mmCIF file of C-alpha atoms in Angstrom:
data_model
loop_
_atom_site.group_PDB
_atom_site.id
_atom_site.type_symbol
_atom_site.label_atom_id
_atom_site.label_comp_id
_atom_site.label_asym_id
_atom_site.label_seq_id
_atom_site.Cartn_x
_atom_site.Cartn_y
_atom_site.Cartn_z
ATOM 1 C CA UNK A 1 198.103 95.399 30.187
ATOM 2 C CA UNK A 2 200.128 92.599 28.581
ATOM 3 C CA UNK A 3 197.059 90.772 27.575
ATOM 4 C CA UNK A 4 195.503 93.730 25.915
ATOM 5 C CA UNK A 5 198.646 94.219 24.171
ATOM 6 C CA UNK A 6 198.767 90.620 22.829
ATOM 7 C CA UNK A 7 194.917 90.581 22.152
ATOM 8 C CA UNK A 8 193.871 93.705 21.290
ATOM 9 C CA UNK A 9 195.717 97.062 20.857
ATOM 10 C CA UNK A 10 197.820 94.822 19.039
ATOM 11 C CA UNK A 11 196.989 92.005 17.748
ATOM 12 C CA UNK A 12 197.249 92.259 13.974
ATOM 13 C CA UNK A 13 201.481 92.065 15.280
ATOM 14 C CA UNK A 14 200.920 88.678 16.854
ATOM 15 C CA UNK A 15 200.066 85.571 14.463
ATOM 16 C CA UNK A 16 199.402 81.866 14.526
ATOM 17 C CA UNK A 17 202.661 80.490 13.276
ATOM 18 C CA UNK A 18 203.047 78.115 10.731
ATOM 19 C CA UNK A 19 204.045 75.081 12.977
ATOM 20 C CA UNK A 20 201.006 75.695 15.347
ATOM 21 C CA UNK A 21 199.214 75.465 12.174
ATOM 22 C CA UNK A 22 200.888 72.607 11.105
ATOM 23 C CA UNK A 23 201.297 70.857 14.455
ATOM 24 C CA UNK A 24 197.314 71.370 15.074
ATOM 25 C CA UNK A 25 195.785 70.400 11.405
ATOM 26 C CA UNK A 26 193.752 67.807 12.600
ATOM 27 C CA UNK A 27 192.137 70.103 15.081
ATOM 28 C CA UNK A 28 192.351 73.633 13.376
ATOM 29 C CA UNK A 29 192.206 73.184 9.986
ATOM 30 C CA UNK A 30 191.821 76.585 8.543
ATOM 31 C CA UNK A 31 189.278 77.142 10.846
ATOM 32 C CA UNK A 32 189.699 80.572 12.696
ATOM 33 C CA UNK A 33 191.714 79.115 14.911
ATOM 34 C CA UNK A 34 194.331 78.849 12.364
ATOM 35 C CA UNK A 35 194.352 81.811 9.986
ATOM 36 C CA UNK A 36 195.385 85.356 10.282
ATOM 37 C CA UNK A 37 194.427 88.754 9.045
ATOM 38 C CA UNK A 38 191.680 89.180 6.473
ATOM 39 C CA UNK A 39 190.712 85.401 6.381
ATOM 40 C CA UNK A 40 190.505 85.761 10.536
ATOM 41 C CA UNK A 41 188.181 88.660 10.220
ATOM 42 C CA UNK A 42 185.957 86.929 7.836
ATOM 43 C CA UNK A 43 185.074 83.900 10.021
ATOM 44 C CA UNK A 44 184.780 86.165 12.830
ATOM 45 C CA UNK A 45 182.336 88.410 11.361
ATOM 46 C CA UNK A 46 180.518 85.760 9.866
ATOM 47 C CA UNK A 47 180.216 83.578 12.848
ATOM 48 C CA UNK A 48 179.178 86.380 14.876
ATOM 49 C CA UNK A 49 176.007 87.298 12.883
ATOM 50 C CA UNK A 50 174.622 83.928 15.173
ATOM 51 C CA UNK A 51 175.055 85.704 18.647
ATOM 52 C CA UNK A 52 172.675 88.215 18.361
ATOM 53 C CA UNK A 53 170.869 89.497 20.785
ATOM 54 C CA UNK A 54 167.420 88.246 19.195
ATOM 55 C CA UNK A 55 168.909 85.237 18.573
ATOM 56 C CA UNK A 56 169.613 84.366 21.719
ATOM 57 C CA UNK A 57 166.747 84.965 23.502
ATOM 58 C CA UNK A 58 164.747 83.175 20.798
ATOM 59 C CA UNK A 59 167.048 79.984 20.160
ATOM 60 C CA UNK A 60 170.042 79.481 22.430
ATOM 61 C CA UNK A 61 168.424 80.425 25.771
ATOM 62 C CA UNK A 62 165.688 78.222 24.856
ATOM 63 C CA UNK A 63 167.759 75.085 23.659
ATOM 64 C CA UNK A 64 170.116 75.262 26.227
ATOM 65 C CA UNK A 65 167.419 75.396 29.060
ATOM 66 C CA UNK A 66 165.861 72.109 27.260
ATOM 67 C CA UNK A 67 168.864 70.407 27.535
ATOM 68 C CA UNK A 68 169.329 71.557 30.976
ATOM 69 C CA UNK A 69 166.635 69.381 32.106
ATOM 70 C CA UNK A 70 167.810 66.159 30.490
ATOM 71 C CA UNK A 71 171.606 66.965 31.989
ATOM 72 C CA UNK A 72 170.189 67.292 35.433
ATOM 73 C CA UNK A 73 168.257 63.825 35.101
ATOM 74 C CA UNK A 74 171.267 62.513 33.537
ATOM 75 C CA UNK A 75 173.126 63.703 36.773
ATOM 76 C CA UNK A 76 170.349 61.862 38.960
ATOM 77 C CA UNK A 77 170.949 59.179 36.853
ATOM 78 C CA UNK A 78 174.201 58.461 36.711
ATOM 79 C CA UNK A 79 174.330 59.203 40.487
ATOM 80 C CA UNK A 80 171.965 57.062 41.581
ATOM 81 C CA UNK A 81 170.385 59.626 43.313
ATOM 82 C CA UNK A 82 173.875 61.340 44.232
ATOM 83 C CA UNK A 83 175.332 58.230 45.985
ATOM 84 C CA UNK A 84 177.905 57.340 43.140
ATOM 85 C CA UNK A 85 180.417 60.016 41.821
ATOM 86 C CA UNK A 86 179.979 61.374 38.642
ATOM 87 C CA UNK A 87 182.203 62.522 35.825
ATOM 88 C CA UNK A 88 181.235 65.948 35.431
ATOM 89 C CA UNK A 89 183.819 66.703 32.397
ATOM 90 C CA UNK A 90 182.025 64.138 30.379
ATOM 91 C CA UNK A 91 178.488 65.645 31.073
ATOM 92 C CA UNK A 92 178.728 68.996 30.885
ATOM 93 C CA UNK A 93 181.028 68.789 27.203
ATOM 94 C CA UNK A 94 178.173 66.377 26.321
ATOM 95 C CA UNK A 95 175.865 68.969 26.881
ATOM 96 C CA UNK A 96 177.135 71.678 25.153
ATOM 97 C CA UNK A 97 178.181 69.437 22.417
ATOM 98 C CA UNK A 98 174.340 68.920 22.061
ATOM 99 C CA UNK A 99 173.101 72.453 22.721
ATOM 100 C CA UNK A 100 175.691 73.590 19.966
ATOM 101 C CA UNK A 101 175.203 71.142 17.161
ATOM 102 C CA UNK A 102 171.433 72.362 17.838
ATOM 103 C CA UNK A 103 172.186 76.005 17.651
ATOM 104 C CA UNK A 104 174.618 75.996 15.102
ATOM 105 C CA UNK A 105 173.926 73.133 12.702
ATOM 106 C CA UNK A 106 170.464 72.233 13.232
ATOM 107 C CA UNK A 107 170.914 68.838 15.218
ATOM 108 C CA UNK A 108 171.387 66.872 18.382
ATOM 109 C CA UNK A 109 173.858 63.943 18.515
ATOM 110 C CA UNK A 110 172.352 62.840 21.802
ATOM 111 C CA UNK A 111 175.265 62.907 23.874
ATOM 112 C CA UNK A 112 173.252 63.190 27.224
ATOM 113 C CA UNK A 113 171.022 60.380 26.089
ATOM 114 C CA UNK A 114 171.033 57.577 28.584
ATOM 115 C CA UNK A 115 172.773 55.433 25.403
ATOM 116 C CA UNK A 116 174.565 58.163 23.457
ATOM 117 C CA UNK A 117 174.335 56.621 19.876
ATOM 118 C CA UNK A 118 177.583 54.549 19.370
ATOM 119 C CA UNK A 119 178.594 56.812 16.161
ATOM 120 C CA UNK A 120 178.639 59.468 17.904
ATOM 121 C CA UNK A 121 180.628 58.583 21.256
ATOM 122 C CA UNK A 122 183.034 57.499 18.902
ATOM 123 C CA UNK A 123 183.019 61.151 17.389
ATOM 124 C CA UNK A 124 183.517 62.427 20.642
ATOM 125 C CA UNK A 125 185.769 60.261 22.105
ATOM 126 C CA UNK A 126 187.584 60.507 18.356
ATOM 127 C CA UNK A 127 187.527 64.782 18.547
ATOM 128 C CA UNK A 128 188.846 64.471 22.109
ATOM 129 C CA UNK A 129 191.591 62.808 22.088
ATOM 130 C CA UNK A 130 193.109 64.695 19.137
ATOM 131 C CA UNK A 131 192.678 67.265 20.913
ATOM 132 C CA UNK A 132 195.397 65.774 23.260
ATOM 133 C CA UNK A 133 197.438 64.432 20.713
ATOM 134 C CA UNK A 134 198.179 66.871 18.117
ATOM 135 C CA UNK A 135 199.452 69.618 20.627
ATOM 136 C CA UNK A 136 202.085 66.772 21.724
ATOM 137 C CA UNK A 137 203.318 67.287 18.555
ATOM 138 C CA UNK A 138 204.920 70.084 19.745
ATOM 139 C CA UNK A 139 207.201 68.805 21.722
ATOM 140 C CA UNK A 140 208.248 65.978 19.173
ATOM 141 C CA UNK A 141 209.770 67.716 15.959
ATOM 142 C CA UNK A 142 210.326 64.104 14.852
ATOM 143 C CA UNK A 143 206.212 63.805 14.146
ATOM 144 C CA UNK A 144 206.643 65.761 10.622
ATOM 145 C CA UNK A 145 209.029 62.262 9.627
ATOM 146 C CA UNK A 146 206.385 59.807 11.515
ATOM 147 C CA UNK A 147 203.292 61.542 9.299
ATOM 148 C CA UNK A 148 205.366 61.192 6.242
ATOM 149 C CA UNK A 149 205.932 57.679 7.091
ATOM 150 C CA UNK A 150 202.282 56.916 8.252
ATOM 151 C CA UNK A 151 201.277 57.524 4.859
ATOM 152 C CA UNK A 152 203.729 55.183 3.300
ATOM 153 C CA UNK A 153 202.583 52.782 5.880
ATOM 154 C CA UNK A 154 199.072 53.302 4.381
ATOM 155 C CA UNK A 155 200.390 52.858 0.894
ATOM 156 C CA UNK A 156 201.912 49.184 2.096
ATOM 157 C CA UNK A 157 205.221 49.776 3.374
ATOM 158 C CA UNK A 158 205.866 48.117 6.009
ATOM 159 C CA UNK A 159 206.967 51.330 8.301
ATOM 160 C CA UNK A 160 204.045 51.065 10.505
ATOM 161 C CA UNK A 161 205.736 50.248 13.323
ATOM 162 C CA UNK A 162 207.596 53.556 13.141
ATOM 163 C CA UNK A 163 204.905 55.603 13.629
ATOM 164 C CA UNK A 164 201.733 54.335 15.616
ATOM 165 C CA UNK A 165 200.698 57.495 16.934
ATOM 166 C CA UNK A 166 200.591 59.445 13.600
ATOM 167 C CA UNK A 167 198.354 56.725 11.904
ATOM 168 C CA UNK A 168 196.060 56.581 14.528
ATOM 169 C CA UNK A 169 195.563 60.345 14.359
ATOM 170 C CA UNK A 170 195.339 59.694 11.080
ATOM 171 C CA UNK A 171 192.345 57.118 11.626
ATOM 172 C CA UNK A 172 190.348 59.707 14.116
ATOM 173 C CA UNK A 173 190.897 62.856 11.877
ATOM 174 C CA UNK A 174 189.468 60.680 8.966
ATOM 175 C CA UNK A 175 186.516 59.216 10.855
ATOM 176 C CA UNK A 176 185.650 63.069 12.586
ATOM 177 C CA UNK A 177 185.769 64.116 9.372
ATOM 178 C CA UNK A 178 183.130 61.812 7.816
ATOM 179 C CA UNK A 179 180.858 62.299 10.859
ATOM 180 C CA UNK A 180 181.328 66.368 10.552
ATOM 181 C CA UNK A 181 180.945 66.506 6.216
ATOM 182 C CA UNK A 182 177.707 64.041 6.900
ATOM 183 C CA UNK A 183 176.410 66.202 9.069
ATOM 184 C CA UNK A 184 176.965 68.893 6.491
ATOM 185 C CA UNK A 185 175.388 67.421 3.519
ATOM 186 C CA UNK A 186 172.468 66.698 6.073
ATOM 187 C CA UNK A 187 171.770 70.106 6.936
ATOM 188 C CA UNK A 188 172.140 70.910 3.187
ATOM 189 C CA UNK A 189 169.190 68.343 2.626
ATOM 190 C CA UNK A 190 166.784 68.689 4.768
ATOM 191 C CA UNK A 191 167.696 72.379 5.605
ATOM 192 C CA UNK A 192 167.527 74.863 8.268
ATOM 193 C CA UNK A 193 165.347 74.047 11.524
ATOM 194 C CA UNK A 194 161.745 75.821 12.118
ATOM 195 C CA UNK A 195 162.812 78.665 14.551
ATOM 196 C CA UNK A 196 161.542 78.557 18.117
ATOM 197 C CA UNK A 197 159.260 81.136 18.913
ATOM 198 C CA UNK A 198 159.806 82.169 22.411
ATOM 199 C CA UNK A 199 159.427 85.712 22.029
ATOM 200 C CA UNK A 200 156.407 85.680 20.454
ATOM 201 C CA UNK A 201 154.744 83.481 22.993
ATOM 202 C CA UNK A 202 156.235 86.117 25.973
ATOM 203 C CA UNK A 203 154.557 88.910 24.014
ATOM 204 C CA UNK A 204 151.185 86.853 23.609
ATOM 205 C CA UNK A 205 150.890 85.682 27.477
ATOM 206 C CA UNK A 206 152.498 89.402 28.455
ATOM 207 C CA UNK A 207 149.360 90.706 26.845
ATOM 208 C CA UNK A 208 146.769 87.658 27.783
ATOM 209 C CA UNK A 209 146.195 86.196 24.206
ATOM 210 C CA UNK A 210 147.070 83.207 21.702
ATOM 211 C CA UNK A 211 150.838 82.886 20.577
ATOM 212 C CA UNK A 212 148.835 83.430 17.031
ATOM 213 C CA UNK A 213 146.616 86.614 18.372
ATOM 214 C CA UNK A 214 148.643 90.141 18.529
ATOM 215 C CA UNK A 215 149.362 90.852 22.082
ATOM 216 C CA UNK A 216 148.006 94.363 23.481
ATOM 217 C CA UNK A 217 149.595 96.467 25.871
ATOM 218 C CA UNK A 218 148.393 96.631 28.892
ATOM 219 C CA UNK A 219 148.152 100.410 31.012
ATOM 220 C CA UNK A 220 150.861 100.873 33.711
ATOM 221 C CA UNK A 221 152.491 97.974 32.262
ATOM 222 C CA UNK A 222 156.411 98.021 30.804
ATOM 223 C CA UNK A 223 156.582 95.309 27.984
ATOM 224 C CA UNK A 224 160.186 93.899 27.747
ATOM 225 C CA UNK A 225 162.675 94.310 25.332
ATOM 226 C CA UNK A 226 162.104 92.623 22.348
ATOM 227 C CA UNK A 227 163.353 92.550 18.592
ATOM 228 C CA UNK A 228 162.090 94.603 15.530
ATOM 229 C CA UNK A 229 160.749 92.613 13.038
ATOM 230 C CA UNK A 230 163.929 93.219 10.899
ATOM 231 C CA UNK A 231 166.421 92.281 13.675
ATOM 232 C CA UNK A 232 163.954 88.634 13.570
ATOM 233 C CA UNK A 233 164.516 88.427 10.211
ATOM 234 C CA UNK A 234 168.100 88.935 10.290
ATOM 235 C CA UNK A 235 167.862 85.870 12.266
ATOM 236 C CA UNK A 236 166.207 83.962 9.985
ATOM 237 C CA UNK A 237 166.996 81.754 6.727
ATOM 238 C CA UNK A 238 167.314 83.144 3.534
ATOM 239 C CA UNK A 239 165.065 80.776 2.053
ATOM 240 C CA UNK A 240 162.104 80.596 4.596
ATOM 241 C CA UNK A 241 161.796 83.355 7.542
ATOM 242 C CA UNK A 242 159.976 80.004 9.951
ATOM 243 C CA UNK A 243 163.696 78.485 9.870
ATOM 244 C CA UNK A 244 166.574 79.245 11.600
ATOM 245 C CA UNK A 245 169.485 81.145 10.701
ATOM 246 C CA UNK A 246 172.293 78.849 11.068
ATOM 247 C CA UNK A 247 176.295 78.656 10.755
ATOM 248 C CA UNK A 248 176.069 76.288 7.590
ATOM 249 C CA UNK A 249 174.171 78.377 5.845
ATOM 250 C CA UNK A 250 175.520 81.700 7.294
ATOM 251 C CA UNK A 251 179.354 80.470 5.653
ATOM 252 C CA UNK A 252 177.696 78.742 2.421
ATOM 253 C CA UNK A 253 176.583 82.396 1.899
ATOM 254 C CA UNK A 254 179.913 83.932 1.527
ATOM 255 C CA UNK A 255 181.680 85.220 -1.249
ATOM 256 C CA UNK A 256 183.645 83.680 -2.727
ATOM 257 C CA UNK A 257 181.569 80.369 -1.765
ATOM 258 C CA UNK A 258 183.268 77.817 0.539
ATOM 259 C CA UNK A 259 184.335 74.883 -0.641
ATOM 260 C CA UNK A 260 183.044 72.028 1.410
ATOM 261 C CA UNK A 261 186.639 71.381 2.785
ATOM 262 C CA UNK A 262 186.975 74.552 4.336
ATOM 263 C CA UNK A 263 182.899 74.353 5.445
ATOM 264 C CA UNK A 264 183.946 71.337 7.201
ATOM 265 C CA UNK A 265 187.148 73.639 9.002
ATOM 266 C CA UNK A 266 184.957 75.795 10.128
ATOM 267 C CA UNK A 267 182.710 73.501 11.433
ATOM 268 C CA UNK A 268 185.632 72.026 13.636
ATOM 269 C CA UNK A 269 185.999 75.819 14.819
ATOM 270 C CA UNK A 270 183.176 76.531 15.865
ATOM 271 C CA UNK A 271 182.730 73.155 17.602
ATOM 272 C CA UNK A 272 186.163 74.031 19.467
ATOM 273 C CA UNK A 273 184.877 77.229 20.304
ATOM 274 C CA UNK A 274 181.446 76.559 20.936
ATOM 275 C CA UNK A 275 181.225 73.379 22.872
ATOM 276 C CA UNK A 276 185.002 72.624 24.813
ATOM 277 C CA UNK A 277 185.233 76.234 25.924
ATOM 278 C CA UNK A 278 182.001 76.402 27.195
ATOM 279 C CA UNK A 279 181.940 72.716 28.696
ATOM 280 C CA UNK A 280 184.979 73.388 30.619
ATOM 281 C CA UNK A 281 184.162 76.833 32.291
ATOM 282 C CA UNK A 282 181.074 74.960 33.482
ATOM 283 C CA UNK A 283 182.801 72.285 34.778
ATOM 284 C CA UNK A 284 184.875 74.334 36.630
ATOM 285 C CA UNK A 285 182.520 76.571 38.173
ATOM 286 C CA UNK A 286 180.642 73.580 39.942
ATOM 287 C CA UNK A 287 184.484 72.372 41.031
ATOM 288 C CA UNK A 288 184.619 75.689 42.569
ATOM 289 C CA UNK A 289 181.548 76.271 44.066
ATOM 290 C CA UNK A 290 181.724 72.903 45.474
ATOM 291 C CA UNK A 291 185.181 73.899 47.004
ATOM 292 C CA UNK A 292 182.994 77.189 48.888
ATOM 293 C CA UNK A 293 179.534 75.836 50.656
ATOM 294 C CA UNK A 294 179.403 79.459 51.816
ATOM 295 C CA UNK A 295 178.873 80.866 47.755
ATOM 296 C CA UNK A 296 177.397 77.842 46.728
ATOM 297 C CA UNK A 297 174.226 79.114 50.009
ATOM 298 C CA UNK A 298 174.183 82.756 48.384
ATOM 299 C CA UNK A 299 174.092 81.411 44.700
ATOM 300 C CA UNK A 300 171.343 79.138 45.525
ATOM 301 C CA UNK A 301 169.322 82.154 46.762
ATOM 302 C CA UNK A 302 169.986 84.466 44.273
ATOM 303 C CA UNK A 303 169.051 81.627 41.578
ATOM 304 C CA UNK A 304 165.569 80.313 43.631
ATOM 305 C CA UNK A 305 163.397 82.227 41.586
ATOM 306 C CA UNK A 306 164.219 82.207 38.209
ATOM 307 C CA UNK A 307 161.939 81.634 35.960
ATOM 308 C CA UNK A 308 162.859 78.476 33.837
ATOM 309 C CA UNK A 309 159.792 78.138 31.935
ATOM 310 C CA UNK A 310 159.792 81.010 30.322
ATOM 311 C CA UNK A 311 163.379 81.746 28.041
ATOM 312 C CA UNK A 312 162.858 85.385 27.669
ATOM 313 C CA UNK A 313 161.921 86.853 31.269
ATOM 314 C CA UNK A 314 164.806 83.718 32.005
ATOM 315 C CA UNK A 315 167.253 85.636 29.832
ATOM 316 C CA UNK A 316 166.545 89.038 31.269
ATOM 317 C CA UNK A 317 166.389 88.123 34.812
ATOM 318 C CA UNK A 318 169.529 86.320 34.840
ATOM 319 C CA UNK A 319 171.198 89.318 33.741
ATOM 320 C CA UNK A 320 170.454 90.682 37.131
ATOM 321 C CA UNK A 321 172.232 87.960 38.606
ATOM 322 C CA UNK A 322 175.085 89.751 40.082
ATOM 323 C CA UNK A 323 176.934 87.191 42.002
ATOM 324 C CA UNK A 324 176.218 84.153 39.198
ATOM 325 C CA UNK A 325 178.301 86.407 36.669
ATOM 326 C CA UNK A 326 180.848 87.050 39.560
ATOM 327 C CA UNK A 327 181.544 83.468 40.179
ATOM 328 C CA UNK A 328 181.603 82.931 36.771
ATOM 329 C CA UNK A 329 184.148 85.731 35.762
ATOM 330 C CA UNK A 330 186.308 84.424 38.827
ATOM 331 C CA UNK A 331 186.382 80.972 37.489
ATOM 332 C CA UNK A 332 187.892 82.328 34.280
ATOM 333 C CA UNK A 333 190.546 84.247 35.856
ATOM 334 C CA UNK A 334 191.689 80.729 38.025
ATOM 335 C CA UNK A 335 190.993 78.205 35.033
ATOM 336 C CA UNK A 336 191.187 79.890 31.859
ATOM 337 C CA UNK A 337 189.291 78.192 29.253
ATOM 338 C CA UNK A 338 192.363 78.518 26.640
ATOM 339 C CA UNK A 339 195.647 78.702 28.976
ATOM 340 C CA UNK A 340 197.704 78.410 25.994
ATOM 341 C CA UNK A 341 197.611 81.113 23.017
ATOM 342 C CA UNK A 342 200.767 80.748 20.828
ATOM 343 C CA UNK A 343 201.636 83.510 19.247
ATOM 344 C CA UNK A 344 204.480 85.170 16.508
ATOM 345 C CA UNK A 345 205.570 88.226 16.201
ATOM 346 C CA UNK A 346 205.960 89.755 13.034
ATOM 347 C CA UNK A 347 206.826 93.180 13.591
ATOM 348 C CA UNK A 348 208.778 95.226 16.701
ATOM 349 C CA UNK A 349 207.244 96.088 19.561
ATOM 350 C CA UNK A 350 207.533 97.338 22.931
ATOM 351 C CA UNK A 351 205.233 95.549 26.014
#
């Protein structure tokens, strides 16, 4: 009941304050992490136009079941054939690092490759630990004189010494920031990515033709669920309905139009959202099912037949999955995702 207070039946009462905002730049920026009210709503509304249902079976289920195969070889890899431990953390944030940037921005930085390209391990490694630093911040009100002094110290004065920390955040927000507004102009040049086309390959093989032929229905058979052609073109770009429909150009479509400092914000949002959040439930679902052989049996069994090679009947089937969404939903409850959610009020209220 607190929660949904705080959350929900409330929430509009209960605001980022200024020095989490300030304290978290780096990370936040005025991504939606960091704003309130009408500027929150936007970016939610906007972001949110990506998780469709269409959408997901056609591009997300799809990616992330590609790059499923190469983090399981990187697992055999790395293991040597699981007789050397393996840092799990690393992998899974590496894959949804990849299956994000590929969903939401059009590219892979390769971070399951067996050599992750050195630009980008630095980006990670870079994103990463800011994400520990800044939030120290909070417990050392003496960082807002250390910044000021960092950027004398970049100006000449000899202050450095005074405050290390602050210019090397300084260093990693200004490299993440180049790798992040590169990636932007990037997608801007050679635009959106030619859509996957899972659903129209089910359909075909459903019905015994080409992906290219119109699939007919066959008697005492139930077709599955699958999108209108206007809910498919919802998902598709503006400028070419074979490309995808991606966050770049779903917030360089807003009015009034972004400026490409606060595109590059809400790119460090949604990476936040997309790829830590996920990477760390994972990780600490296969910590838990490793802790209980006896789940880990029954999830193996309900999982044995799913079929991988095809995205949609994938997608639907795994909806059935009763016990994979239980051990999932009980992993939240013991390691939340976000454990911390700092909050103001602004107005009375009773909890």
């Amino acid at each position: 009941d607190s929660l949904r207070h705080f959350l929900k039946d409330n929430f509009d009462n209960y605001i980022k304050g200024d020095d989490l905002i300030a304290y978290m730049h780096e990370v936040f920026g005025k991504s939606i992490f960091a704003t309130n009210g009408q500027s929150w709503y936007h970016q939610r509304k906007t972001s949110s136009q990506i998780f469709t249902g269409n959408n997901i079976m056609n591009e997300m289920v799809k990616t992330m079941l590609n790059n499923s195969e190469k983090l399981v070889q990187a697992l055999k890899d790395l293991s040597a054939g699981g007789t050397k431990p393996v840092d799990i953390q690393r992998l899974f944030l590496a894959f949804t690092m990849d299956s994000f940037c590929e969903i939401g921005f059009g590219m892979s930085i390769g971070s399951l490759a067996a050599e992750m390209p050195p630009k980008w391990k630095k980006f990670v490694d870079y994103w990463d630990e800011l994400q520990f630093l800044c939030p120290e911040r909070a417990f050392h009100p003496e960082w807002v004189v250390q910044k000021a002094l960092a950027g004398l110290a970049r100006k000449g004065l000899p202050v450095g010494f005074l405050c290390k920390k602050e210019m090397e955040i300084y260093e990693m927000d200004k490299y993440v920031n180049e790798c992040i507004d590169e990636v932007i102009a990037d997608r801007i040049r050679n635009g959106p990515m030619t859509k996957h086309t899972v659903i129209a390959e089910h359909e075909a093989q459903a019905g015994g033709a080409s992906p290219r032929s119109p699939s007919p229905t066959s008697p005492g058979v139930s077709s599955p669920k699958t999108a209108s052609p206007r809910a498919s073109k919802r998902n598709s770009s503006s400028l070419d309905e074979t490309k995808r429909l991606d966050a770049v150009e779903l917030f360089m479509s807003v009015k009034p139009p972004m400026t490409p400092l606060e595109l590059r914000d809400v790119v460090k949002g949604l990476i936040l959202g997309g790829r830590d959040t996920t990477g760390v439930t994972i990780m600490w679902t296969f910590y838990e099912i490793g802790c209980n052989p006896e789940v880990e049996a029954k999830l193996m069994e309900e999982v044995k037949d799913l079929p991988v090679d095809e995205p949609v009947a994938f997608y639907n089937a795994l909806k059935g999955c009763k016990l994979v969404d239980a051990v999932v939903r009980e992993t939240i409850r013991l390691h939340s995702p976000v454990p911390i959610d700092a909050k103001k009020e602004i107005g009375r209220a009773h909890v």
